[in-house]
Coordinates of C-alpha atoms in Angstrom, one line a residue:
M82 CA 35.7 -9.2 49.9
D83 CA 33.8 -12.5 50.4
D84 CA 30.5 -11.0 49.1
F85 CA 32.0 -10.6 45.6
S86 CA 33.5 -14.1 45.3
I87 CA 32.3 -16.9 42.8
S88 CA 30.4 -18.4 45.6
N89 CA 27.8 -15.6 45.0
P90 CA 26.9 -16.1 41.4
E91 CA 24.1 -13.4 41.4
Y92 CA 26.9 -10.7 41.2
L93 CA 28.2 -12.5 38.1
W94 CA 24.7 -12.4 36.5
L95 CA 24.2 -8.8 37.4
G96 CA 27.7 -7.9 36.1
L97 CA 27.0 -9.9 32.8
A98 CA 23.7 -7.9 32.6
A99 CA 25.7 -4.6 32.9
L100 CA 28.3 -5.7 30.3
L101 CA 25.6 -6.7 27.8
A102 CA 23.7 -3.5 28.4
L103 CA 26.9 -1.6 27.8
A104 CA 27.7 -3.6 24.7
E105 CA 24.2 -2.7 23.3
L106 CA 25.3 0.9 23.3
F107 CA 28.4 0.3 21.3
V108 CA 27.0 -2.3 19.0
P109 CA 23.4 -1.2 18.6
G110 CA 21.0 -3.9 17.2
V111 CA 18.3 -4.1 19.8
F112 CA 19.1 -7.5 20.7
L113 CA 21.7 -7.5 23.5
I114 CA 19.4 -5.5 25.7
W115 CA 16.9 -8.4 26.0
V116 CA 19.7 -10.8 26.8
A117 CA 21.0 -8.3 29.4
A118 CA 17.4 -8.2 31.0
A119 CA 17.4 -12.0 31.0
A120 CA 20.8 -11.9 32.9
A121 CA 19.5 -9.3 35.3
V122 CA 16.4 -11.3 36.1
T123 CA 18.6 -14.4 36.7
G124 CA 20.7 -12.3 39.0
I125 CA 18.0 -10.7 41.0
L126 CA 16.2 -14.0 41.4
S127 CA 19.5 -15.7 42.5
L128 CA 19.7 -13.1 45.3
F129 CA 16.5 -14.5 46.8
I130 CA 16.4 -18.1 45.7
D131 CA 19.2 -20.5 46.1
L132 CA 19.5 -22.0 42.7
T133 CA 22.1 -24.6 41.4
V134 CA 24.2 -23.8 38.4
A135 CA 21.9 -25.8 36.2
G136 CA 19.0 -24.1 37.6
Q137 CA 20.5 -20.6 36.9
L138 CA 21.4 -21.5 33.3
T139 CA 17.9 -22.9 32.7
L140 CA 16.2 -19.7 34.2
F141 CA 18.7 -17.6 32.1
G142 CA 17.7 -19.5 28.9
L143 CA 14.0 -19.3 29.6
A144 CA 14.3 -15.6 30.7
T145 CA 16.2 -14.9 27.4
I146 CA 13.6 -16.5 25.2
L147 CA 10.8 -14.6 27.0
A148 CA 12.5 -11.3 26.8
V149 CA 13.5 -11.7 23.1
L150 CA 10.0 -12.6 22.2
G151 CA 8.5 -10.0 24.4
G152 CA 10.8 -7.3 22.9
R153 CA 9.9 -8.5 19.4
R154 CA 6.3 -8.2 20.1
W155 CA 6.6 -4.9 21.7
Y156 CA 8.6 -3.5 18.5
L157 CA 5.9 -5.0 16.2
T158 CA 3.2 -3.1 18.1
H159 CA 5.0 0.1 18.9
E160 CA 6.2 2.0 15.8
V161 CA 9.7 3.6 16.5
E162 CA 9.8 7.1 15.3
S163 CA 12.7 8.2 13.2
E164 CA 14.1 11.6 12.2
N165 CA 14.1 10.4 8.6
P166 CA 11.6 7.7 8.0
L167 CA 12.3 7.5 4.3
L168 CA 16.1 7.1 4.8
N169 CA 16.1 3.5 3.3
N170 CA 13.2 4.1 0.9
R171 CA 15.0 6.0 -2.1
A172 CA 12.0 5.6 -4.3
A173 CA 9.7 7.4 -1.7
Q174 CA 12.1 10.2 -1.4
L175 CA 11.6 11.1 -5.1
V176 CA 8.0 11.9 -4.8
G177 CA 7.7 15.7 -5.3
R178 CA 11.1 16.1 -7.1
T179 CA 11.4 17.7 -10.5
V180 CA 13.0 15.5 -13.1
T181 CA 14.0 15.6 -16.8
V182 CA 12.6 13.5 -19.5
V183 CA 15.3 11.4 -21.5
A184 CA 13.1 9.1 -23.3
T185 CA 9.5 9.9 -24.4
I186 CA 6.9 9.6 -21.8
S187 CA 3.6 7.9 -22.4
A188 CA 1.0 6.3 -20.3
T189 CA 2.9 3.0 -20.3
S190 CA 6.6 3.8 -20.7
G191 CA 9.5 6.3 -20.6
R192 CA 12.6 7.3 -18.8
V193 CA 13.5 10.2 -16.8
K194 CA 16.9 11.5 -15.3
V195 CA 17.1 11.7 -11.6
G196 CA 20.3 13.0 -10.2
D197 CA 23.0 11.0 -11.9
G198 CA 20.8 8.0 -12.8
E199 CA 17.8 7.2 -14.9
W200 CA 14.4 5.7 -13.8
P201 CA 11.6 4.1 -15.7
A202 CA 8.5 6.4 -15.7
K203 CA 5.0 6.8 -17.0
G204 CA 2.5 9.5 -17.1
P205 CA 1.0 12.1 -19.5
D206 CA 2.6 12.4 -22.9
M207 CA 5.9 14.4 -22.6
R208 CA 8.9 14.8 -25.1
I209 CA 12.6 14.4 -24.4
G210 CA 13.9 17.4 -22.4
S211 CA 10.6 18.2 -20.8
V212 CA 10.4 18.8 -17.0
A213 CA 8.1 16.7 -14.9
K214 CA 7.2 16.3 -11.3
V215 CA 7.2 12.8 -9.6
A216 CA 3.6 12.2 -8.3
A217 CA 4.3 8.7 -7.0
V218 CA 6.3 5.5 -7.2
E219 CA 4.6 2.2 -8.3
S220 CA 6.7 -0.9 -8.4
G221 CA 9.8 1.1 -9.1
V222 CA 8.3 3.1 -11.8
L223 CA 7.9 6.7 -11.4
R224 CA 4.3 8.1 -12.1
L225 CA 4.8 11.7 -13.4
E226 CA 2.6 14.7 -13.7
K227 CA 3.2 18.0 -15.5
P228 CA 4.5 20.8 -13.4
E229 CA 1.8 23.3 -12.3
G230 CA 0.9 25.8 -14.8
S231 CA 2.1 23.5 -17.7
T232 CA -0.5 22.8 -20.4
A233 CA 1.7 22.2 -23.5
L234 CA 2.7 18.7 -24.7
D235 CA 6.1 19.4 -23.1
A236 CA 7.1 21.7 -20.4
Q237 CA 10.2 24.0 -20.5
P238 CA 13.4 21.9 -21.3
V239 CA 16.1 22.0 -18.7
S240 CA 19.3 23.8 -19.8

C-alpha cells in the first residue's frame, strides 16, 4: 500500500495523464492529449529522478508547452483525412448541383434557387426558370454553366 501513497507523486502524475487521455475521448478537441503526454513525461521522469514539487510543476509546465507546440506543428504539416472533407464548406458542396434560375443570369449578376434558399450567381445569359449547373463558387457567388446538351438561351424550365 505504501507504493501508492502521496509520498510517490509519480503515480499521481501517471494517473493524471490517464485521466486527461480519457477525458480527450469524451471531450474531443485534440488538446487534452498533449497535456496528458506532458503529465506522463513528468510521471516517468519522477520515477527516475527525485524532483521537488516545484521541479515537478516546472517540468510539467515546460513539457506541456513543448507537447502543445509539437502537436500543433504536427497537425499543420500532416493533413488529417476526413470522411467528408467538404462538411463545413457549403459553397464547395454546391459544385456540380443543378439549380433553377430565379433572377435573370448574366455575366455579372443573377440569382438561383438552391434547396430552400437563393444564392447570387453569374454565367451565360439565362432566363428565369432555366436550369443550370454550378461550375464553381467564387467569393460566395455561384458561377454557372448550361447543362450538357443545352444550346438555347434558356434550358428546360423546372416544373
